[in-house]
PDB file of C-alpha atoms in Angstrom:
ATOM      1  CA  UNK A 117      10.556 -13.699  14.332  1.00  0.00           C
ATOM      2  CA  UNK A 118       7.432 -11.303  14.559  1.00  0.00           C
ATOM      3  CA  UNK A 119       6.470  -8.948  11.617  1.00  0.00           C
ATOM      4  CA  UNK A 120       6.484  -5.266  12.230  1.00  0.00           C
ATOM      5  CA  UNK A 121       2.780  -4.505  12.783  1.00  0.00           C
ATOM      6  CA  UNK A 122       4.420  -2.166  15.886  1.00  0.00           C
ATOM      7  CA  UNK A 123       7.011   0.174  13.468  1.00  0.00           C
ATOM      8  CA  UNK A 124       3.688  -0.116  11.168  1.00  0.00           C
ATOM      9  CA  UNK A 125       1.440   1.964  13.999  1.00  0.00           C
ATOM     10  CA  UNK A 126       4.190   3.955  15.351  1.00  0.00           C
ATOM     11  CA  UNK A 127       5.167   5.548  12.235  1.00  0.00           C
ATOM     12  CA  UNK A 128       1.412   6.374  11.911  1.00  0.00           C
ATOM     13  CA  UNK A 129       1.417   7.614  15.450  1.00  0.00           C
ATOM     14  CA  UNK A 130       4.672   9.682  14.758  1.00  0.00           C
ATOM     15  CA  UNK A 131       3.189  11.154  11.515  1.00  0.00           C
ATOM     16  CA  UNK A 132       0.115  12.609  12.992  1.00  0.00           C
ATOM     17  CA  UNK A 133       1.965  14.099  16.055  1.00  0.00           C
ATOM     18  CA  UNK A 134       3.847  16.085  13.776  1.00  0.00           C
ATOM     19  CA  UNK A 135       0.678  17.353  11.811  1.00  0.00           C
ATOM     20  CA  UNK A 136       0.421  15.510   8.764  1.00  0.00           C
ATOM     21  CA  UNK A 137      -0.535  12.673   6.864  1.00  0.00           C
ATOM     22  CA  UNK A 138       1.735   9.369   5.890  1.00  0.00           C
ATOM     23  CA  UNK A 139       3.500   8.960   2.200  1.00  0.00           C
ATOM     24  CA  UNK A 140       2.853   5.537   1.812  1.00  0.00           C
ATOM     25  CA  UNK A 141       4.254   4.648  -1.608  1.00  0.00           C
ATOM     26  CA  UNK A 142       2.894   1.893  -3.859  1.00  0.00           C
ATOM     27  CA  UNK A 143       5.674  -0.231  -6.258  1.00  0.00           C
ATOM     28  CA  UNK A 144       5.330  -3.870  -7.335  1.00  0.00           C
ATOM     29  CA  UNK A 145       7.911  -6.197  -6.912  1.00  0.00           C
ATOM     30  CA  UNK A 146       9.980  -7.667 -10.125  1.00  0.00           C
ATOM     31  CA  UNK A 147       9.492  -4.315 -12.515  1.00  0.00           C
ATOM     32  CA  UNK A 148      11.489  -3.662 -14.188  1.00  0.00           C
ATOM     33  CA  UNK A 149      13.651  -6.440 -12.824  1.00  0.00           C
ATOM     34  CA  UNK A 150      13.650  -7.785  -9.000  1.00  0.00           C
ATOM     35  CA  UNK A 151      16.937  -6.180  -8.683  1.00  0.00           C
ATOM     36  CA  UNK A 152      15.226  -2.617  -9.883  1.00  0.00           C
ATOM     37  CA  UNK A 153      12.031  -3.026  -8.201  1.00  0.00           C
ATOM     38  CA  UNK A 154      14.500  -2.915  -4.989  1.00  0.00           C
ATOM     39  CA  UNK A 155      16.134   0.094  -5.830  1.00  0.00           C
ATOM     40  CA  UNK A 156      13.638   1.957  -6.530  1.00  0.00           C
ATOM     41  CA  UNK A 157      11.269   1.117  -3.183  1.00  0.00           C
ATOM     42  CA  UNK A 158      14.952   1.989  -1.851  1.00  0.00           C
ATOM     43  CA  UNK A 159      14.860   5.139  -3.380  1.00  0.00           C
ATOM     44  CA  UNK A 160      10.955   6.513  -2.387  1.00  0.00           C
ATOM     45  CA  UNK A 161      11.453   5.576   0.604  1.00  0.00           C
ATOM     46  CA  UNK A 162      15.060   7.407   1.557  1.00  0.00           C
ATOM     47  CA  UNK A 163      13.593  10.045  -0.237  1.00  0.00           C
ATOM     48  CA  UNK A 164      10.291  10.659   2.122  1.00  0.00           C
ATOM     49  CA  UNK A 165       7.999   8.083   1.870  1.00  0.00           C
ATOM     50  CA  UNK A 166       7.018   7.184   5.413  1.00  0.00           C
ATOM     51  CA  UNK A 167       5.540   2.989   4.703  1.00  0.00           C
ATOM     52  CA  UNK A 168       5.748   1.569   1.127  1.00  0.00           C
ATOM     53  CA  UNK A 169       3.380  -1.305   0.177  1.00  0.00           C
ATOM     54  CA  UNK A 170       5.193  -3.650  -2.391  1.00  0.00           C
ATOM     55  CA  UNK A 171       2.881  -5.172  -5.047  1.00  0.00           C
ATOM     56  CA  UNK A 172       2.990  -8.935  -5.145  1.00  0.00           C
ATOM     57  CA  UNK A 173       2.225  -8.979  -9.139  1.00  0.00           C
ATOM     58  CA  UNK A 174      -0.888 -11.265 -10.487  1.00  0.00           C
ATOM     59  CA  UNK A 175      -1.919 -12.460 -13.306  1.00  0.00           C
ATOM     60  CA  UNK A 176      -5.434 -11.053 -13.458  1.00  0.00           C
ATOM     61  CA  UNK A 177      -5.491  -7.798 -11.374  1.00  0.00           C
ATOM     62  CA  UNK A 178      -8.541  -6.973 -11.314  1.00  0.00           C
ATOM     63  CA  UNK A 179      -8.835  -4.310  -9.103  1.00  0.00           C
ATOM     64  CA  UNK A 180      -5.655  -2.156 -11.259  1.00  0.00           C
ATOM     65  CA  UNK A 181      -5.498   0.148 -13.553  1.00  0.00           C
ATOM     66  CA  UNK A 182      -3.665  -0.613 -17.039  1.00  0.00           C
ATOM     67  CA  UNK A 183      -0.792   1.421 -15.766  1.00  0.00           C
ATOM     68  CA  UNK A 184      -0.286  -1.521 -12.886  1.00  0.00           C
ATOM     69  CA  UNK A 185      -1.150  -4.392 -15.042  1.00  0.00           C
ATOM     70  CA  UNK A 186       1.726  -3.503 -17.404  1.00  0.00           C
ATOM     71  CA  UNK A 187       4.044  -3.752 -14.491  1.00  0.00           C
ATOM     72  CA  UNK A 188       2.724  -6.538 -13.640  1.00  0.00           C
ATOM     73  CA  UNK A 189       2.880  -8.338 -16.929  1.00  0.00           C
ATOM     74  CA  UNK A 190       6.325  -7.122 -16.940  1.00  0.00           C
ATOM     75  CA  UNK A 191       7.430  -9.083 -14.095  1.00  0.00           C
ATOM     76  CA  UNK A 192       5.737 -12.038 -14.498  1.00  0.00           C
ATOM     77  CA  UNK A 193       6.856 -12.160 -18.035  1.00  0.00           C
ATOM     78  CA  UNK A 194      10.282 -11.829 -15.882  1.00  0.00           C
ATOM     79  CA  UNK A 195       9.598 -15.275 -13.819  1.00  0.00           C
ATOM     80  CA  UNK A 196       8.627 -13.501 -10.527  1.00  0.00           C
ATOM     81  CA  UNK A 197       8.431 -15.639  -7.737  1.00  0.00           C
ATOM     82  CA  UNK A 198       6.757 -15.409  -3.911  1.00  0.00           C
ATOM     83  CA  UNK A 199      10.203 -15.752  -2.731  1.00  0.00           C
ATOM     84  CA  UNK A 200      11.195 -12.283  -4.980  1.00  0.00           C
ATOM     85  CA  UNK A 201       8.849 -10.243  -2.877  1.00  0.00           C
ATOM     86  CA  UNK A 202       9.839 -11.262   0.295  1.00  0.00           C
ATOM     87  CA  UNK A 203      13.312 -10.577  -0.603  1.00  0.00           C
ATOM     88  CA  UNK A 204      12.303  -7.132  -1.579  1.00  0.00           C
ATOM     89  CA  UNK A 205      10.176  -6.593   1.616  1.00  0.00           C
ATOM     90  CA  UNK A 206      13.094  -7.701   3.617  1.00  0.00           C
ATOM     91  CA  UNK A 207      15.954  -5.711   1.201  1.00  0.00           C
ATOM     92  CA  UNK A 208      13.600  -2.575   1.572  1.00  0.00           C
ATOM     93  CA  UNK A 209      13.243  -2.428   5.444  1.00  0.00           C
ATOM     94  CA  UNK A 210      16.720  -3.520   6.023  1.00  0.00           C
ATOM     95  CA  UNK A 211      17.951  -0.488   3.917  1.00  0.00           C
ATOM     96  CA  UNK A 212      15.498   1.974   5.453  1.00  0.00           C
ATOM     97  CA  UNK A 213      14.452   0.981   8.843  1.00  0.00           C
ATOM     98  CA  UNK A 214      11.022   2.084   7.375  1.00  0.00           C
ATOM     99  CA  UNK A 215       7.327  -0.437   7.199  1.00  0.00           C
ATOM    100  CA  UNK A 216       6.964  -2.634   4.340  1.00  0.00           C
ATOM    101  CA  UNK A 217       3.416  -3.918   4.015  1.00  0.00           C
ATOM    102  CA  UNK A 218       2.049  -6.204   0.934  1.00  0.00           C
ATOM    103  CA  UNK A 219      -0.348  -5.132  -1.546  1.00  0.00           C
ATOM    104  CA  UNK A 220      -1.493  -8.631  -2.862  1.00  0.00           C
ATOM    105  CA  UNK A 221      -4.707 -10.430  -4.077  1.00  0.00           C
ATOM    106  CA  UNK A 222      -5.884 -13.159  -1.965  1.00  0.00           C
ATOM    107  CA  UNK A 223      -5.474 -16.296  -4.548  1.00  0.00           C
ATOM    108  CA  UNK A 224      -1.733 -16.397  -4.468  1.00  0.00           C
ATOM    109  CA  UNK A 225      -1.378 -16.174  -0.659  1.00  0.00           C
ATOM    110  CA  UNK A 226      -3.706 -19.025  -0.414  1.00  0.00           C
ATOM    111  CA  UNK A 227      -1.986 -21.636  -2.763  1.00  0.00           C
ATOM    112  CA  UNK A 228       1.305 -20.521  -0.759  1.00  0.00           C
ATOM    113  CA  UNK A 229      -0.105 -21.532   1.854  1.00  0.00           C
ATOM    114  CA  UNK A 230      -1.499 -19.010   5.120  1.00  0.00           C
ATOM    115  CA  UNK A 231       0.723 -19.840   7.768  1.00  0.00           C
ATOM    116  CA  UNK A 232       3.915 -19.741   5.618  1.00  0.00           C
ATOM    117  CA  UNK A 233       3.315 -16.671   3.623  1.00  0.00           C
ATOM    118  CA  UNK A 234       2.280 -14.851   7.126  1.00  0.00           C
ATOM    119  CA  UNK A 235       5.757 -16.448   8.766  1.00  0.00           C
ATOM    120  CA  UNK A 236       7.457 -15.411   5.608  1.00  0.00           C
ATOM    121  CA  UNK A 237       6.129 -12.102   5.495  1.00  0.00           C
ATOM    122  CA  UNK A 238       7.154 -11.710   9.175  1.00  0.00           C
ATOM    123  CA  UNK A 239      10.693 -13.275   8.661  1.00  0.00           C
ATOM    124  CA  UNK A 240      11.242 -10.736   6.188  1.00  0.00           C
ATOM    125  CA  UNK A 241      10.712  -7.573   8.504  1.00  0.00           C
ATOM    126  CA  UNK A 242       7.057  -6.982   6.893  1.00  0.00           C
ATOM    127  CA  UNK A 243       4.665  -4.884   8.818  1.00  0.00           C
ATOM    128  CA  UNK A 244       1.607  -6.550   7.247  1.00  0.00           C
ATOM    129  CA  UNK A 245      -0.478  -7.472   3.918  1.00  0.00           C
ATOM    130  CA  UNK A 246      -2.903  -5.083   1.731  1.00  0.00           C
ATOM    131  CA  UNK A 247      -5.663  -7.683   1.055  1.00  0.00           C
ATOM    132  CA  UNK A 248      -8.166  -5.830  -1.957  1.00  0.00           C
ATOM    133  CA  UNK A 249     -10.035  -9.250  -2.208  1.00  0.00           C
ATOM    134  CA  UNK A 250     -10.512 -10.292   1.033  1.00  0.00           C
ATOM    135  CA  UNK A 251     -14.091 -10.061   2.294  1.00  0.00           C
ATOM    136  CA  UNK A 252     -13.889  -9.487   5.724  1.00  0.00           C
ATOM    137  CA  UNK A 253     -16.695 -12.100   6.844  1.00  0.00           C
ATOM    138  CA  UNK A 254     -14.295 -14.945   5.391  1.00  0.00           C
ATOM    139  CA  UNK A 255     -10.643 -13.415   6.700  1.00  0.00           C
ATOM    140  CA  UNK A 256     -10.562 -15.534  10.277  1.00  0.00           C
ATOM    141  CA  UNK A 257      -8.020 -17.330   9.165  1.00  0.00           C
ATOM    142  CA  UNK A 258      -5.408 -14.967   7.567  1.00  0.00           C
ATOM    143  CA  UNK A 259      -6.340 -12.729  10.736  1.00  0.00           C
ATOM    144  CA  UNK A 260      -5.456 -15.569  12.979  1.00  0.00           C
ATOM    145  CA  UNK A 261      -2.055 -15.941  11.341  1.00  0.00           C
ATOM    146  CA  UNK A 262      -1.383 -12.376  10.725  1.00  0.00           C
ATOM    147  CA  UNK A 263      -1.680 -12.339  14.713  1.00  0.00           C
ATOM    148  CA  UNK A 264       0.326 -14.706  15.553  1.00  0.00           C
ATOM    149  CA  UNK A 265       3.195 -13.442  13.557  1.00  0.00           C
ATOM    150  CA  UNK A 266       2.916  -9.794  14.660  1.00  0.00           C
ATOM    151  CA  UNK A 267       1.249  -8.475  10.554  1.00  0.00           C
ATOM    152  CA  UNK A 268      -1.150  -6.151  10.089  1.00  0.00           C
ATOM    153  CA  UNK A 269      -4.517  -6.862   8.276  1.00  0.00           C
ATOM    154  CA  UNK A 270      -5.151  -3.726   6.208  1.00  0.00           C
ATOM    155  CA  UNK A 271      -8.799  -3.800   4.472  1.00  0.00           C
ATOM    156  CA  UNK A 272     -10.099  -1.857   2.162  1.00  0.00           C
ATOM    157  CA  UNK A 273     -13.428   0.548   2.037  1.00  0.00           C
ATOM    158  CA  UNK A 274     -15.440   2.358  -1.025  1.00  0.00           C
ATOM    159  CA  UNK A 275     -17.732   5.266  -1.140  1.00  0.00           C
ATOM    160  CA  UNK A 276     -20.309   2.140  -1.688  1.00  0.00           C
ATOM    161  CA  UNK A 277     -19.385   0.869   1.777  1.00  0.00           C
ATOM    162  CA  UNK A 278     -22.164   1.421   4.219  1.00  0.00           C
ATOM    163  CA  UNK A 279     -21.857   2.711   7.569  1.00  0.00           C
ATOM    164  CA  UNK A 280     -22.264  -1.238   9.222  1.00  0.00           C
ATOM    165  CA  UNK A 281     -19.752  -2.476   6.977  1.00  0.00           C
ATOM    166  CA  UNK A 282     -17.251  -0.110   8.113  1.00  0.00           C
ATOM    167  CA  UNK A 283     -17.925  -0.554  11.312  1.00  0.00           C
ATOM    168  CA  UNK A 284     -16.853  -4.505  10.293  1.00  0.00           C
ATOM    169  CA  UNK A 285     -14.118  -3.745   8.451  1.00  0.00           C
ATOM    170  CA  UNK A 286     -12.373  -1.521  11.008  1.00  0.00           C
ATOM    171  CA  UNK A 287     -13.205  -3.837  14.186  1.00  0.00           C
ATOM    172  CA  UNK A 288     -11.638  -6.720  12.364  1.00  0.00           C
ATOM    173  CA  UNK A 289      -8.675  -4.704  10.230  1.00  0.00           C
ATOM    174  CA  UNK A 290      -5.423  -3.545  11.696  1.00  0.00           C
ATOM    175  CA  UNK A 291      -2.651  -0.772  11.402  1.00  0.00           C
ATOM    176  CA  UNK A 292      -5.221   1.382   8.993  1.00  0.00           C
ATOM    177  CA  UNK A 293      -7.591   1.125   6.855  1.00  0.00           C
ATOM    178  CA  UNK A 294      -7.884   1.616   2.770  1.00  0.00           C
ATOM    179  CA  UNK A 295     -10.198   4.252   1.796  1.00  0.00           C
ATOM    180  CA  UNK A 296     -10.480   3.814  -1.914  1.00  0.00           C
ATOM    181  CA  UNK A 297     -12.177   6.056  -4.431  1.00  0.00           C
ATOM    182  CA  UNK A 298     -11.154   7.653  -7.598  1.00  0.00           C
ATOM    183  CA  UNK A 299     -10.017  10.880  -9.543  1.00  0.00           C
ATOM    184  CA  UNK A 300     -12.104  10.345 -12.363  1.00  0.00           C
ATOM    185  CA  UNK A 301     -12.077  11.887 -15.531  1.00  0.00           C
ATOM    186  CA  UNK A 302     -10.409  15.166 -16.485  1.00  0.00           C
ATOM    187  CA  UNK A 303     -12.389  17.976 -14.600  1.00  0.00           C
ATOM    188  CA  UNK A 304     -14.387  15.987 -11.786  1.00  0.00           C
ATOM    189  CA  UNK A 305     -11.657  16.234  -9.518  1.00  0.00           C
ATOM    190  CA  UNK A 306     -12.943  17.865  -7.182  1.00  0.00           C
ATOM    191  CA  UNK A 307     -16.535  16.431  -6.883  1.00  0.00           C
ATOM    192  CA  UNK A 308     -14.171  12.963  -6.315  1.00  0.00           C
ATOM    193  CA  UNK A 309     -12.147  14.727  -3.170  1.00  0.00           C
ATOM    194  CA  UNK A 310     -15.420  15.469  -1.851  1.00  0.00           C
ATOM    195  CA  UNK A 311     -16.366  11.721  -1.641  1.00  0.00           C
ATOM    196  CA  UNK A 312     -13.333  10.334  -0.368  1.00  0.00           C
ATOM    197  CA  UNK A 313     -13.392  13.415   2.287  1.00  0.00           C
ATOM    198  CA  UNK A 314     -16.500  11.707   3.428  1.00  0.00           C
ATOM    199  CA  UNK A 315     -15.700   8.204   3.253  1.00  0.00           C
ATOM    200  CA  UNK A 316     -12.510   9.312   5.566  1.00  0.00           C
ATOM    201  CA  UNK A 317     -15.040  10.944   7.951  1.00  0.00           C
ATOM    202  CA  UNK A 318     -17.528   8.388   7.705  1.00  0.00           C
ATOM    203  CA  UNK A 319     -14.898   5.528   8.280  1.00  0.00           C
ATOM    204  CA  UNK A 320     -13.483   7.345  11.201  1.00  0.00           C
ATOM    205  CA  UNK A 321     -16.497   7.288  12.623  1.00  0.00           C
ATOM    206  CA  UNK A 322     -16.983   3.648  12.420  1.00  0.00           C
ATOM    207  CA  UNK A 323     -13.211   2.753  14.513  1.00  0.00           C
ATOM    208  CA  UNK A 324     -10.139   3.940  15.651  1.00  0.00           C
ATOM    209  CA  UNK A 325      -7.766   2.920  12.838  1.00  0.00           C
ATOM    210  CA  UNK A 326      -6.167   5.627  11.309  1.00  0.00           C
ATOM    211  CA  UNK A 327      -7.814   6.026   7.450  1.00  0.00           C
ATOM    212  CA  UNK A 328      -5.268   6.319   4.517  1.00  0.00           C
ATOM    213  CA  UNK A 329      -6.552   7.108   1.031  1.00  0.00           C
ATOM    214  CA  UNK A 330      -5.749   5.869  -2.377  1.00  0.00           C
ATOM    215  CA  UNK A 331      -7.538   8.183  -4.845  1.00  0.00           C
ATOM    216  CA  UNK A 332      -5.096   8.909  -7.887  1.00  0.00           C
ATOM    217  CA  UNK A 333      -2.788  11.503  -6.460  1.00  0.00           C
ATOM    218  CA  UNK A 334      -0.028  12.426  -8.640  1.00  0.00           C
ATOM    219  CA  UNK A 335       1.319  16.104  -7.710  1.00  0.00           C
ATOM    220  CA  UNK A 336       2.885  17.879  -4.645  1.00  0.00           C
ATOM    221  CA  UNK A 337      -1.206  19.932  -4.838  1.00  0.00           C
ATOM    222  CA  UNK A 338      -2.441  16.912  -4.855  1.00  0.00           C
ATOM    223  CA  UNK A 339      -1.108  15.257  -1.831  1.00  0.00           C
ATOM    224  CA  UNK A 340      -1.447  18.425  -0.270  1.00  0.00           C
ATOM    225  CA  UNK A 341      -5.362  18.419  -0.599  1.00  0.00           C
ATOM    226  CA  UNK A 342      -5.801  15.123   0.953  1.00  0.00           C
ATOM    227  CA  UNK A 343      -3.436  15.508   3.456  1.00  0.00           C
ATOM    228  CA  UNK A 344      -5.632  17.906   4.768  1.00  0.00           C
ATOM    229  CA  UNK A 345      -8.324  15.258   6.038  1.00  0.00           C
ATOM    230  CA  UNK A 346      -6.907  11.486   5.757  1.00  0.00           C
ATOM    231  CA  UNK A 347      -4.267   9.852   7.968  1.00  0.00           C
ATOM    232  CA  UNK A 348      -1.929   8.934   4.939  1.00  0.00           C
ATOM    233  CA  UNK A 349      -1.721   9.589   1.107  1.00  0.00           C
ATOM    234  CA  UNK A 350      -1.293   6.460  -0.705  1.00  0.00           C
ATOM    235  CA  UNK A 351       0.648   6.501  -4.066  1.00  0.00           C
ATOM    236  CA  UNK A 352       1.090   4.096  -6.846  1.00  0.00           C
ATOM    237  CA  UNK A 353      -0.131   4.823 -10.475  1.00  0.00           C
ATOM    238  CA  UNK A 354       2.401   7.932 -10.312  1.00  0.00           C
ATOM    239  CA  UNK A 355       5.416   6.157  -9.338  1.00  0.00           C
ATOM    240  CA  UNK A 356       4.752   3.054 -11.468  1.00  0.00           C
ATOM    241  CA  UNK A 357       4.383   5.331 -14.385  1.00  0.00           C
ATOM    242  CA  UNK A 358       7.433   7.362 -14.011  1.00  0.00           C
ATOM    243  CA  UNK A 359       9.192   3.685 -14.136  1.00  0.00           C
ATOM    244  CA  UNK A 360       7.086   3.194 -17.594  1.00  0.00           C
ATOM    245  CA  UNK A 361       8.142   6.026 -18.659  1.00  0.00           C
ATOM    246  CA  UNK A 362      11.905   5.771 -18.206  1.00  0.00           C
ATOM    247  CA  UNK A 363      14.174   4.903 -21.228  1.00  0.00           C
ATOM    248  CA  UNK A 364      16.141   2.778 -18.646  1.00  0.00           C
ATOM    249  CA  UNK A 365      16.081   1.215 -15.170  1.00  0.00           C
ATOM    250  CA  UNK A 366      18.064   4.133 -13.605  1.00  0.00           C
ATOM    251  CA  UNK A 367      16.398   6.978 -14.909  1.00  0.00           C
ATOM    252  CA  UNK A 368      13.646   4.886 -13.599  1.00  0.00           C
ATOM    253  CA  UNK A 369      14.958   5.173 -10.376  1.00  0.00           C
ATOM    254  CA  UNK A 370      15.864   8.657  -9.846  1.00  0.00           C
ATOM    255  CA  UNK A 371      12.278   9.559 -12.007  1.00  0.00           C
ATOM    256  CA  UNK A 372      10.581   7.931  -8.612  1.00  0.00           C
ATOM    257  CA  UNK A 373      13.342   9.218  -5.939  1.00  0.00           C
ATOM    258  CA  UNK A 374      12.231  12.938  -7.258  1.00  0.00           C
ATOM    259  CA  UNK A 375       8.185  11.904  -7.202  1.00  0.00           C
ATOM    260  CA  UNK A 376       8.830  10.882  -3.418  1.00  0.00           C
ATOM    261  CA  UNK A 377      10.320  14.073  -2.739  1.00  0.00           C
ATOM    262  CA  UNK A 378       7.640  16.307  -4.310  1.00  0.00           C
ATOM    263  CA  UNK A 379       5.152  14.167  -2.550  1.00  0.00           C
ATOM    264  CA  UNK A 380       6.528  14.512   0.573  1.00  0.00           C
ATOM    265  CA  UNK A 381       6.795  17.941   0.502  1.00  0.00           C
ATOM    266  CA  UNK A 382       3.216  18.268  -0.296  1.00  0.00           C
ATOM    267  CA  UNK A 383       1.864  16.075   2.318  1.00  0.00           C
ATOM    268  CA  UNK A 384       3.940  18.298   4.993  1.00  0.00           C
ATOM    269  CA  UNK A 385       1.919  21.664   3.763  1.00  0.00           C
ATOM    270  CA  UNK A 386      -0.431  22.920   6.249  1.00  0.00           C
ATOM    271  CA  UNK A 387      -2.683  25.610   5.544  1.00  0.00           C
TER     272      UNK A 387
END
């Protein structure tokens, strides 16, 4: 069976015909439970999230925020397997009809083994993997397997990157590319939007991949503001949080299902 790299680029293609960005929605797999992870990526994605990456939990994430690790911790503590998130990835698109990528670090994949987390991954209805740790100059082989089964590579870029690295990063990468930055602290917000506005232009510049951007939005404003010059809005601190916060699972649930909502509505304003 081949993955979903096509529904991946489609949905992309769909999204900026009707003049806006993607809601791509960030949840790890296993928190609170497997079973609750699933409803809840169930949830953000019937209500308006357009691609959802599901977090394959590690040990030592060290590219997340404390909000993340917790939820991590949580469902490791929980006996999360490789086998969990596929059935997630595969429960999610089945539900929705909608892409399901993989957010995971490259150490886990590796020990899995390439070839059968890629066929896996594909099996499952994925559309492709998120790979944070992945230098591009040493991603041949994932590449070549992500190929084969239909996946797309999705790599990710800084304000740091220069213009020939991009340029790398977006020849080699598929379906989009990860523009990463950061709010900040309370007050630099805007200084921050600035940035990732040019690392959007500047990564545009270097390919043809559509450029979605992870920067800390929260709020309906929020998503509205970077709507306004990247391909997608990526989401995950937010939603994880709301989950945190929850006194149970299904508060939990509905707490994410009306964070989709809002989001979506923002990343439709235009204007």
């Amino acid at each position: 069976m081949s993955g979903n790299i096509q529904l991946l680029d489609d949905t992309l293609a769909r999204t900026r015909e009707e003049g806006r960005a993607a809601l791509i929605a960030y949840l790890p797999a296993g928190f609170p439970t497997v079973e609750g992870s699933i409803e809840a990526i169930k949830a953000v994605l019937d209500a308006g999230a357009d691609i959802v990456e599901v977090g394959l939990p590690h040990s030592d994430p060290v590219l997340d925020g404390p909000v993340i690790q917790t939820a991590d911790d949580i469902a490791l503590r929980g006996g999360l397997k490789i086998a969990d998130v596929l059935r997630t990835v595969r429960e999610a698109h089945q539900a929705t009809g909608k892409p399901v990528l993989v957010m995971t670090y490259w150490n886990p994949v590796d020990r899995y083994g390439v070839d059968r987390f890629a066929q896996e991954l594909a099996d499952a209805g994925g559309a492709g993997c998120i790979l944070p740790d992945l230098p591009v100059q040493e991603a041949d082989l994932w590449r070549e397997h992500a190929a084969k089964h239909g996946l797309a590579t999705v790599f990710v870029v800084a304000p740091s990157s220069r213009d020939a690295r991009l340029a790398e990063i977006t020849a080699a990468g598929s379906g989009f590319v990860y523009a990463a930055s950061l709010m900040g602290v309370t007050g630099t917000r805007d200084s921050v939007g600035e940035q990732a506005r040019a690392l959007v232009e500047r990564t545009r510049a270097a390919g043809k991949l559509p450029v979605c951007v992870g920067i800390g939005v929260s709020s309906a404003a929020q998503a509205a503001e970077v709507a306004e010059f990247a391909d997608g809005v990526i989401v995950g601190s937010a939603f994880v949080k709301r989950m945190l916060d929850a006194p149970d699972a299904a508060v939990g649930v509905e707490a994410v299902r009306a964070l989709a909502a809002e989001l979506a509505e923002g990343v439709r304003r235009t204007g």
